[in-house]
C-alpha positions as a printed NumPy array, in Angstrom:
array([[-18.326, -22.894,  -4.255],
       [-21.948, -22.243,  -2.997],
       [-21.371, -18.406,  -3.139],
       [-20.002, -18.814,  -6.653],
       [-23.06 , -20.437,  -7.67 ],
       [-25.599, -18.248,  -6.04 ],
       [-23.833, -15.025,  -7.071],
       [-23.332, -16.267, -10.605],
       [-27.134, -16.761, -10.91 ],
       [-27.95 , -13.36 ,  -9.277],
       [-25.648, -11.354, -11.766],
       [-27.296, -13.07 , -14.692],
       [-30.93 , -12.48 , -13.545],
       [-32.608,  -9.774, -15.394],
       [-35.247,  -9.195, -12.652],
       [-32.398,  -8.45 , -10.036],
       [-31.829,  -4.582,  -9.553],
       [-28.625,  -2.972, -10.055],
       [-27.613,  -2.629,  -6.453],
       [-28.341,  -6.536,  -5.986],
       [-26.462,  -7.201,  -8.966],
       [-23.442,  -5.077,  -8.053],
       [-23.287,  -6.632,  -4.752],
       [-23.283, -10.115,  -6.379],
       [-20.444,  -9.187,  -8.516],
       [-18.611,  -8.168,  -5.255],
       [-19.351, -11.335,  -3.604],
       [-18.397, -13.261,  -6.735],
       [-15.203, -11.553,  -6.944],
       [-14.569, -12.197,  -3.113],
       [-15.461, -15.775,  -3.609],
       [-13.017, -16.387,  -6.347],
       [-10.206, -14.77 ,  -4.219],
       [-11.004, -17.297,  -1.528],
       [-10.712, -19.885,  -4.111],
       [ -7.127, -18.402,  -5.283],
       [ -8.8  , -18.119,  -8.83 ],
       [ -7.354, -14.857,  -9.813],
       [ -8.204, -15.194, -13.501],
       [-11.998, -15.364, -12.588],
       [-11.661, -12.26 , -10.214],
       [-10.487, -10.319, -13.43 ],
       [-13.051, -11.824, -15.748],
       [-15.718, -11.155, -13.15 ],
       [-14.579,  -7.467, -12.421],
       [-14.163,  -6.964, -16.365],
       [-17.941,  -8.102, -16.79 ],
       [-19.215,  -5.942, -13.914],
       [-17.323,  -2.942, -15.274],
       [-18.855,  -3.523, -18.802],
       [-22.443,  -4.154, -17.555],
       [-22.741,  -1.728, -14.464],
       [-20.046,   0.758, -15.26 ],
       [-22.044,   3.486, -13.81 ],
       [-22.574,   1.921, -10.472],
       [-20.325,   3.448,  -7.825],
       [-19.887,   0.129,  -5.934],
       [-18.341,  -1.474,  -9.134],
       [-15.925,   1.367,  -9.586],
       [-14.957,   0.898,  -6.013],
       [-14.406,  -2.84 ,  -5.847],
       [-12.701,  -2.643,  -9.061],
       [-10.224,  -0.017,  -7.797],
       [ -9.675,  -1.572,  -4.428],
       [ -9.087,  -5.167,  -5.802],
       [ -6.801,  -3.786,  -8.287],
       [ -4.724,  -2.02 ,  -5.656],
       [ -4.745,  -5.014,  -3.551],
       [ -3.043,  -7.061,  -6.338],
       [ -0.602,  -4.186,  -6.972],
       [  0.347,  -3.908,  -3.099],
       [  0.783,  -7.824,  -3.094],
       [  3.008,  -7.469,  -6.157],
       [  0.55 ,  -9.592,  -8.091],
       [  1.313,  -7.279, -11.163],
       [  0.192,  -9.703, -13.804],
       [ -3.344,  -9.323, -12.391],
       [ -2.992,  -5.822, -11.259],
       [ -2.033,  -4.857, -14.8  ],
       [ -5.013,  -6.389, -16.299],
       [ -7.256,  -4.834, -13.713],
       [ -5.737,  -1.411, -14.014],
       [ -6.412,  -1.662, -17.852],
       [ -9.953,  -2.536, -17.286],
       [-10.315,   0.606, -14.823],
       [ -8.619,   2.96 , -17.289],
       [-10.932,   1.755, -20.067],
       [-14.085,   2.034, -17.961],
       [-13.284,   5.119, -15.977],
       [-11.076,   7.513, -18.283],
       [-12.045,  10.649, -16.384],
       [-11.735,   9.21 , -12.68 ],
       [ -9.692,  11.25 , -10.214],
       [ -7.689,   8.066,  -9.867],
       [ -6.511,   8.166, -13.457],
       [ -3.063,   9.569, -12.685],
       [ -2.417,   6.755, -10.097],
       [ -3.834,   4.198, -12.295],
       [ -1.493,   5.012, -15.167],
       [  1.585,   5.125, -12.875],
       [  0.773,   1.918, -11.318],
       [ -0.022,   0.166, -14.508],
       [  3.44 ,   1.249, -15.937],
       [  5.087,  -0.224, -12.817],
       [  3.294,  -3.447, -13.514],
       [  4.023,  -3.528, -17.082],
       [  7.508,  -3.159, -16.479],
       [  7.698,  -5.67 , -13.607],
       [  6.155,  -8.411, -15.873],
       [  8.741,  -7.748, -18.43 ],
       [  6.747,  -5.506, -20.967],
       [  9.276,  -2.779, -20.772],
       [  8.538,  -0.87 , -23.994],
       [  4.687,  -0.828, -22.829],
       [  5.717,   0.418, -19.684],
       [  7.888,   3.233, -20.923],
       [  5.08 ,   4.063, -23.507],
       [  2.475,   4.427, -20.623],
       [  4.955,   6.601, -18.685],
       [  5.324,   8.919, -21.673],
       [  1.555,   8.916, -22.102],
       [  1.381,  10.024, -18.452],
       [  3.688,  12.859, -19.289],
       [  1.655,  14.058, -22.229],
       [ -1.576,  13.742, -20.633],
       [ -0.599,  15.396, -17.135],
       [  2.074,  17.777, -17.877],
       [  1.396,  19.643, -14.75 ],
       [  1.449,  16.881, -12.311],
       [  3.831,  17.002,  -9.58 ],
       [  5.086,  13.434, -10.413],
       [  6.439,  14.463, -13.969],
       [ 10.012,  14.588, -12.843],
       [  9.873,  11.269, -11.183],
       [  8.122,   9.791, -14.148],
       [ 10.769,  11.036, -16.523],
       [ 13.298,   9.593, -14.227],
       [ 11.563,   6.261, -13.933],
       [ 11.909,   6.054, -17.608],
       [ 15.358,   6.216, -17.491],
       [ 15.598,   3.826, -14.582],
       [ 13.415,   1.318, -16.555],
       [ 15.907,   1.398, -19.636],
       [ 18.946,   0.983, -17.115],
       [ 17.482,  -1.915, -15.578],
       [ 16.763,  -3.527, -18.758],
       [ 20.439,  -3.05 , -19.701],
       [ 19.275,  -0.454, -22.617],
       [ 22.034,   1.9  , -21.635],
       [ 22.003,   4.159, -24.566],
       [ 18.253,   5.003, -24.014],
       [ 18.777,   5.279, -20.151],
       [ 21.206,   8.002, -21.014],
       [ 18.971,   9.864, -23.373],
       [ 16.102,   9.66 , -20.693],
       [ 18.554,  10.653, -17.824],
       [ 19.528,  13.645, -19.999],
       [ 15.801,  14.495, -20.597],
       [ 15.484,  14.385, -16.703],
       [ 18.353,  16.833, -16.258],
       [ 17.342,  19.144, -18.9  ],
       [ 13.558,  19.18 , -18.192],
       [ 13.769,  19.061, -14.443],
       [ 16.964,  20.726, -13.45 ],
       [ 15.943,  21.851, -10.128],
       [ 14.875,  18.417,  -8.716],
       [ 16.589,  15.637,  -6.784],
       [ 15.657,  13.409,  -9.92 ],
       [ 18.02 ,  15.572, -11.995],
       [ 20.991,  15.449,  -9.427],
       [ 20.518,  11.55 ,  -9.357],
       [ 20.26 ,  11.179, -13.   ],
       [ 23.474,  13.326, -13.345],
       [ 25.002,  10.86 , -11.098],
       [ 23.647,   7.701, -12.711],
       [ 24.671,   8.574, -16.358]])
């Protein structure tokens, strides 16, 4: 609690330089983690990305924290943090990965249509990605798992038609 109080003061101090404030945001985020206050982690990192977006430490702690939630299947918080990351750093090298993982999070928390829309955005935005066939197949699987079988069949057919030389096409043909 003392770390929270101290770091909160530092991030709001105009006289503190950017490095000090960035490190204070990191300490504040970690302190909230120790207190299991995940909403405050999201809030803190959102504020950090808004106020110190250009600072590389902020981008790094946002990316690392987001992936910690994702890897631990804390999809609700990971989704929020991926959204913050994508808004703050739309040209970052991790955007492809962030879009893919955010789609997984959206699907896992029951926001099926948003997860599918994000996967379709990925296909449009990165048409030359080696993950295109996988992404197309995941759209079909998402619909199948949501028991939306007509849509699943349509998406399996897209996988077969658009990516015929892949293992995903073989599996899609079997699944439909």
